[in-house]
Amino acid sequence: MAKRAAPRGEKRPAARPHQHGKGRCLHILRALSAYIDDELSGTICQEIRLHLGACPNCEDFVASLRHTVSLCRHTSAPILASADRARMRENILKSARTR
Amino acid sequence: MPAVSPPHSPKDRSSAPARTQKNFDKLYRDHVDLMYRFANRLCGETEAAKDLVQETFLNAYRGFKNFRGDAQVSTWLYAIAARACLRMRRKRKGEPERELSLDEFIPTSEGEFRLQIPVDGLSPEEALENKELRQALDAAIDKLPKKYKMVLVLRDMEGVSAKEVGTIMGLNERAVKSRLHRARLFVRRELSARGVDGTTTTHAETYR
Ligand SMILES: [Zn+2]
């Protein structure tokens, strides 16, 4: 996969060289649900954003996680037909009286 | 059956069984669609979902007196359904009941970082019109071990808060979030590994 430039255009401070070590990415991976759910403090968010801007793999990863959650949120479910609704009510009441 | 004494106005002189039935009918009318949706998402198919809904409302009917009104009715019903679902035998394929560890979700090759499915430039609704994608998502969710699936369904599909999911499942919020994260990573990995062809939608244009 070709390396891309950080799309957000965020510049890392030179004093904090980006660690391409797996450990850094792993640390980010652990926090990603909290990150996309906006539950992290500003400092940690900033830290993650900086990493994402410099690490295409993690950036792809967070995008794919966001997509996954977004798909889950938008799935539809079948609607109960009114005949089924009435039949099930009868079944429940019958069981409630006999058992 | 134990006597049921739900709250009622002093003017209500109807018999206890009649009152019970009246309360039940209101409960059923107001929440059956919500429970059916939840059950479908948990069970992945309509017949099992109908069984679960009936089991849920039967238990609710019997447990009326245990409902104290300090939680929302929907929370109470979700909890009854969740317990009933855990009791129901899992007939279908799927992951055995096991713990998911974070380590197993770390991509090991470059291609695994992104989804191999047509979602770029599409709204989630548009993306889900792709039948193959919808099936892949359903299959991924269905494969989750039950206790992870339940958290994902409640939180990300039913839109229940993490705190409320904790109440429903008897977990603290931290445990809920930890399970949710692993469940999402699991589904993400399934969608990334499987690969769905974009040709069945009209506007699935991957631009990378
Ligand atoms: Zn990284």
XYZ file of C-alpha atoms in Angstrom, chain A residues 2 5 7 9 15-16 25 28 35 44-45 53 58-62 67-68 70 72 81-82 86 94 96:
26
model
C 1.347 3.397 -0.927
C 0.455 12.234 3.205
C -4.749 14.274 4.929
C -2.447 18.441 7.314
C 10.326 17.263 19.306
C 7.941 14.273 19.319
C -0.459 1.575 17.184
C -4.195 3.606 19.894
C -12.253 7.853 20.620
C -5.713 12.005 24.664
C -7.839 12.904 21.649
C -2.247 12.001 10.872
C -4.201 3.471 11.942
C -6.083 6.074 9.960
C -7.545 3.417 7.687
C -8.323 1.365 10.744
C -10.270 4.097 12.521
C -17.946 2.689 9.034
C -18.662 -0.544 10.873
C -22.298 3.464 11.337
C -24.725 -1.194 12.615
C -47.394 -8.205 10.987
C -50.573 -7.318 12.887
C -52.457 -10.627 17.820
C -52.889 -18.727 27.188
C -49.839 -17.313 31.483
